[in-house]
Amino acid sequence: MRYIGSKILLLEEIEKVIKNKVLNATTFCDIFSGTSTVARYFKKDFEIISNDLLYFSFVLQKATIENDYCSKFEKIQKFLNCEPFDYLQNNEIVLTKEPFIYKNYSPNEYSERQYFSNENALRIDFIRQTINDWQEKKLINENEYFYLLSSLIESIPFVSNIAGTYGAYLKHWDKRALKKLELVKLDVVENHKKNKCFNVDANELIHKISGDILYIDPPYNSRQYAPNYHILE
């Protein structure tokens, strides 16, 4: 995912510093986790504590940090008689509620915004509503709910008509935005530890947790990230 200040290109360098400077550490805390890239990377080595004030970040953390195994989706698969990802991506779009993304973020009779093509906007609404319906009917458990929701969140940037953030949409359609939405399957590292994620103010959380390594990567100024990622929120 494209994200302001992402450290994906620096992960190996961060790891070198830790290996050279830190001995006998077992716990790693990523207290401003963002897309959880750093926390995911170090999950192979440590018990992870992760946190972010953005809820979409919390969802990503729940799916890939706190969740410690890849679910088989047995109950929903039996109910659908097919793989849930195939159903969400390819099934006919049938909405149970009003389409929020379509009405607010694609160009139609309700809106002039062109963050998404009409087709992708309706598909996003269908997937989001369907995941909720499955959860309410107890066809998926909590881990499966967050995993499916994270897959949607990670997939949306690939069809978003934006330059980098959601502060504004492009006036002309980017080729990527005209592609069909495809759900991304996320890798889950199994470290068999009690990983924990939070969705709270870091200033409050720091008084309630303890560990060995505290990785601090806060915003670069006083402005919150939410306006730049409001659609994912």
Tab-separated table of C-alpha atoms in Angstrom:
chain	number	residue	atom	x	y	z
A	1	MET	CA	0.000	0.000	0.000
A	2	ARG	CA	1.191	3.513	-0.788
A	3	TYR	CA	1.506	5.292	2.543
A	4	ILE	CA	3.178	8.487	3.754
A	5	GLY	CA	6.472	7.630	5.458
A	6	SER	CA	6.346	3.911	4.701
A	7	LYS	CA	9.528	2.124	5.821
A	8	ILE	CA	9.211	-0.856	3.501
A	9	LEU	CA	12.513	-0.005	1.780
A	10	LEU	CA	14.337	0.375	5.109
A	11	LEU	CA	13.297	-2.843	6.842
A	12	GLU	CA	16.599	-4.650	6.365
A	13	GLU	CA	18.551	-1.610	7.591
A	14	ILE	CA	16.364	-1.361	10.708
A	15	GLU	CA	16.962	-5.070	11.296
A	16	LYS	CA	20.746	-4.582	11.048
A	17	VAL	CA	20.653	-1.856	13.708
A	18	ILE	CA	18.624	-4.066	16.051
A	19	LYS	CA	20.920	-7.070	15.585
A	20	ASN	CA	24.006	-4.922	16.209
A	21	LYS	CA	22.668	-3.015	19.225
A	22	VAL	CA	20.130	-5.227	20.986
A	23	LEU	CA	20.688	-8.495	22.860
A	24	ASN	CA	18.172	-10.972	24.307
A	25	ALA	CA	15.081	-9.003	23.298
A	26	THR	CA	11.815	-10.928	22.997
A	27	THR	CA	9.203	-8.163	22.589
A	28	PHE	CA	8.934	-5.544	19.825
A	29	CYS	CA	6.469	-2.650	20.036
A	30	ASP	CA	5.503	-0.655	16.928
A	31	ILE	CA	3.487	2.103	18.563
A	32	PHE	CA	2.720	4.140	15.390
A	33	SER	CA	2.121	1.155	13.147
A	34	GLY	CA	0.514	2.700	10.036
A	35	THR	CA	0.211	-0.084	7.482
A	36	SER	CA	1.911	-2.416	10.021
A	37	THR	CA	4.792	-3.045	7.602
A	38	VAL	CA	7.450	-2.885	10.322
A	39	ALA	CA	5.466	-4.950	12.813
A	40	ARG	CA	4.746	-7.604	10.186
A	41	TYR	CA	8.415	-7.821	9.237
A	42	PHE	CA	9.630	-8.345	12.799
A	43	LYS	CA	6.875	-10.766	13.766
A	44	LYS	CA	9.174	-13.607	12.678
A	45	ASP	CA	11.611	-12.642	15.453
A	46	PHE	CA	9.591	-11.177	18.318
A	47	GLU	CA	6.334	-11.095	20.203
A	48	ILE	CA	4.663	-8.012	18.717
A	49	ILE	CA	2.726	-5.160	20.286
A	50	SER	CA	1.373	-2.781	17.653
A	51	ASN	CA	-0.835	0.293	17.737
A	52	ASP	CA	-2.238	3.112	15.653
A	53	LEU	CA	-4.941	5.743	16.051
A	54	LEU	CA	-6.297	5.016	12.561
A	55	TYR	CA	-8.911	2.276	12.560
A	56	PHE	CA	-7.957	0.896	9.145
A	57	SER	CA	-4.444	0.394	10.533
A	58	PHE	CA	-5.915	-1.467	13.503
A	59	VAL	CA	-7.801	-3.738	11.082
A	60	LEU	CA	-4.572	-4.563	9.231
A	61	GLN	CA	-2.861	-5.291	12.540
A	62	LYS	CA	-5.693	-7.541	13.737
A	63	ALA	CA	-5.465	-9.564	10.528
A	64	THR	CA	-1.696	-9.952	10.277
A	65	ILE	CA	-0.236	-9.338	13.749
A	66	GLU	CA	-2.700	-10.483	16.400
A	67	ASN	CA	-4.013	-13.204	14.076
A	68	ASP	CA	-1.375	-15.934	14.116
A	69	TYR	CA	-2.598	-18.349	11.466
A	70	CYS	CA	-4.190	-18.437	8.006
A	71	SER	CA	-7.835	-19.363	8.372
A	72	LYS	CA	-9.375	-22.014	6.149
A	73	PHE	CA	-12.815	-20.311	6.164
A	74	GLU	CA	-14.433	-23.709	6.583
A	75	LYS	CA	-17.891	-22.561	7.705
A	76	ILE	CA	-18.431	-19.888	5.041
A	77	GLN	CA	-16.896	-22.082	2.376
A	78	LYS	CA	-19.367	-24.827	3.195
A	79	PHE	CA	-22.230	-22.310	3.179
A	80	LEU	CA	-21.245	-20.821	-0.196
A	81	ASN	CA	-19.968	-24.037	-1.732
A	82	CYS	CA	-17.052	-22.001	-3.053
A	83	GLU	CA	-14.033	-20.038	-1.869
A	84	PRO	CA	-15.071	-16.720	-0.193
A	85	PHE	CA	-12.544	-14.687	-2.180
A	86	ASP	CA	-13.970	-15.994	-5.452
A	87	TYR	CA	-17.477	-15.175	-4.285
A	88	LEU	CA	-16.622	-11.622	-3.218
A	89	GLN	CA	-14.692	-10.864	-6.400
A	90	ASN	CA	-16.887	-12.503	-9.016
A	91	ASN	CA	-20.400	-12.963	-7.701
A	92	GLU	CA	-23.224	-10.783	-8.985
A	93	ILE	CA	-23.413	-7.562	-6.976
A	94	VAL	CA	-26.433	-7.660	-4.670
A	95	LEU	CA	-26.529	-4.942	-2.020
A	96	THR	CA	-28.417	-5.274	1.256
A	97	LYS	CA	-28.044	-1.570	2.109
A	98	GLU	CA	-27.498	1.710	0.294
A	99	PRO	CA	-24.118	1.843	-1.497
A	100	PHE	CA	-21.950	4.233	0.497
A	101	ILE	CA	-18.794	4.249	-1.655
A	102	TYR	CA	-20.744	4.349	-4.913
A	103	LYS	CA	-22.925	7.269	-3.781
A	104	ASN	CA	-20.063	9.339	-2.372
A	105	TYR	CA	-16.863	8.507	-4.239
A	106	SER	CA	-17.707	7.589	-7.844
A	107	PRO	CA	-19.191	9.804	-10.598
A	108	ASN	CA	-22.931	9.251	-10.940
A	109	GLU	CA	-26.261	10.936	-10.205
A	110	TYR	CA	-25.278	11.324	-6.536
A	111	SER	CA	-21.695	12.554	-6.801
A	112	GLU	CA	-19.106	14.087	-9.119
A	113	ARG	CA	-16.133	12.593	-7.281
A	114	GLN	CA	-14.100	10.100	-9.267
A	115	TYR	CA	-12.062	8.220	-6.702
A	116	PHE	CA	-13.336	4.938	-8.195
A	117	SER	CA	-15.040	3.720	-11.326
A	118	ASN	CA	-18.725	2.963	-10.814
A	119	GLU	CA	-18.076	-0.766	-11.193
A	120	ASN	CA	-15.300	-0.846	-8.599
A	121	ALA	CA	-17.240	1.391	-6.198
A	122	LEU	CA	-20.225	-0.966	-6.288
A	123	ARG	CA	-17.925	-3.976	-5.872
A	124	ILE	CA	-16.335	-2.355	-2.810
A	125	ASP	CA	-19.789	-1.724	-1.317
A	126	PHE	CA	-20.838	-5.297	-2.076
A	127	ILE	CA	-17.718	-6.777	-0.458
A	128	ARG	CA	-17.956	-4.530	2.609
A	129	GLN	CA	-21.642	-5.274	3.161
A	130	THR	CA	-21.223	-8.990	2.549
A	131	ILE	CA	-18.368	-9.302	5.055
A	132	ASN	CA	-20.585	-7.606	7.639
A	133	ASP	CA	-23.531	-9.880	6.821
A	134	TRP	CA	-21.358	-12.977	7.229
A	135	GLN	CA	-20.105	-11.726	10.580
A	136	GLU	CA	-23.614	-10.971	11.863
A	137	LYS	CA	-24.792	-14.443	10.798
A	138	LYS	CA	-21.708	-15.976	12.505
A	139	LEU	CA	-20.550	-17.538	9.248
A	140	ILE	CA	-17.061	-16.179	9.890
A	141	ASN	CA	-15.161	-15.726	13.145
A	142	GLU	CA	-13.372	-12.586	14.330
A	143	ASN	CA	-10.044	-13.507	12.730
A	144	GLU	CA	-11.719	-14.247	9.405
A	145	TYR	CA	-13.694	-10.998	9.564
A	146	PHE	CA	-10.587	-8.873	10.049
A	147	TYR	CA	-8.640	-10.860	7.462
A	148	LEU	CA	-11.284	-10.330	4.762
A	149	LEU	CA	-11.669	-6.659	5.668
A	150	SER	CA	-7.891	-6.193	5.530
A	151	SER	CA	-7.783	-7.828	2.124
A	152	LEU	CA	-10.307	-5.276	0.891
A	153	ILE	CA	-8.372	-2.372	2.432
A	154	GLU	CA	-5.101	-3.557	0.854
A	155	SER	CA	-6.803	-4.006	-2.528
A	156	ILE	CA	-8.445	-0.590	-2.776
A	157	PRO	CA	-5.266	1.462	-3.494
A	158	PHE	CA	-4.678	-0.591	-6.664
A	159	VAL	CA	-7.894	0.766	-8.214
A	160	SER	CA	-7.967	4.230	-6.609
A	161	ASN	CA	-7.858	7.230	-8.931
A	162	ILE	CA	-5.428	9.203	-6.772
A	163	ALA	CA	-1.871	10.521	-6.899
A	164	GLY	CA	-0.890	8.948	-3.581
A	165	THR	CA	-3.318	9.845	-0.818
A	166	TYR	CA	-7.078	10.310	-0.681
A	167	GLY	CA	-6.863	14.049	-0.071
A	168	ALA	CA	-7.995	14.519	-3.683
A	169	TYR	CA	-8.860	12.467	-6.753
A	170	LEU	CA	-7.341	12.855	-10.218
A	171	LYS	CA	-9.242	14.876	-12.811
A	172	HIS	CA	-8.497	12.278	-15.482
A	173	TRP	CA	-8.734	8.515	-15.068
A	174	ASP	CA	-5.518	6.718	-14.251
A	175	LYS	CA	-5.233	3.369	-16.064
A	176	ARG	CA	-4.965	1.540	-12.767
A	177	ALA	CA	-8.328	2.915	-11.617
A	178	LEU	CA	-10.100	1.348	-14.602
A	179	LYS	CA	-8.921	-2.158	-13.773
A	180	LYS	CA	-11.233	-4.613	-12.045
A	181	LEU	CA	-10.831	-4.785	-8.268
A	182	GLU	CA	-8.946	-7.910	-7.200
A	183	LEU	CA	-8.773	-8.922	-3.557
A	184	VAL	CA	-5.267	-9.311	-2.161
A	185	LYS	CA	-4.557	-12.353	-0.009
A	186	LEU	CA	-2.309	-11.328	2.864
A	187	ASP	CA	0.523	-13.410	4.258
A	188	VAL	CA	0.269	-14.200	7.967
A	189	VAL	CA	3.482	-15.095	9.791
A	190	GLU	CA	2.924	-17.663	12.540
A	191	ASN	CA	5.241	-16.936	15.466
A	192	HIS	CA	3.162	-18.746	18.123
A	193	LYS	CA	3.392	-15.801	20.511
A	194	LYS	CA	0.827	-13.624	22.273
A	195	ASN	CA	0.877	-10.728	19.806
A	196	LYS	CA	-1.416	-7.837	20.656
A	197	CYS	CA	-2.639	-4.798	18.728
A	198	PHE	CA	-4.360	-1.594	19.841
A	199	ASN	CA	-6.324	1.341	18.417
A	200	VAL	CA	-5.617	4.049	20.998
A	201	ASP	CA	-3.590	7.211	21.611
A	202	ALA	CA	0.076	6.205	21.922
A	203	ASN	CA	0.502	8.633	24.839
A	204	GLU	CA	-2.049	6.623	26.806
A	205	LEU	CA	-0.912	3.169	25.680
A	206	ILE	CA	2.730	3.707	26.646
A	207	HIS	CA	1.737	3.688	30.347
A	208	LYS	CA	-0.026	0.319	30.030
A	209	ILE	CA	2.482	-1.838	28.143
A	210	SER	CA	6.026	-3.085	28.670
A	211	GLY	CA	8.608	-4.753	26.450
A	212	ASP	CA	12.166	-4.729	25.146
A	213	ILE	CA	12.209	-2.770	21.855
A	214	LEU	CA	10.100	0.345	21.272
A	215	TYR	CA	10.026	1.426	17.629
A	216	ILE	CA	8.755	5.009	17.357
A	217	ASP	CA	7.835	6.405	13.936
A	218	PRO	CA	5.362	9.244	14.609
A	219	PRO	CA	3.798	11.657	12.083
A	220	TYR	CA	6.210	14.312	10.870
A	221	ASN	CA	4.017	17.212	11.981
A	222	SER	CA	0.932	17.917	14.106
A	223	ARG	CA	-1.552	17.058	11.338
A	224	GLN	CA	-3.338	13.742	11.636
A	225	TYR	CA	-3.218	11.177	8.818
A	226	ALA	CA	-6.976	10.549	8.751
A	227	PRO	CA	-7.797	13.211	6.094
A	228	ASN	CA	-5.312	11.584	3.727
A	229	TYR	CA	-6.826	8.114	4.228
A	230	HIS	CA	-10.447	8.940	5.033
A	231	ILE	CA	-11.858	6.471	2.501
A	232	LEU	CA	-9.956	3.577	4.022
A	233	GLU	CA	-11.159	4.705	7.436
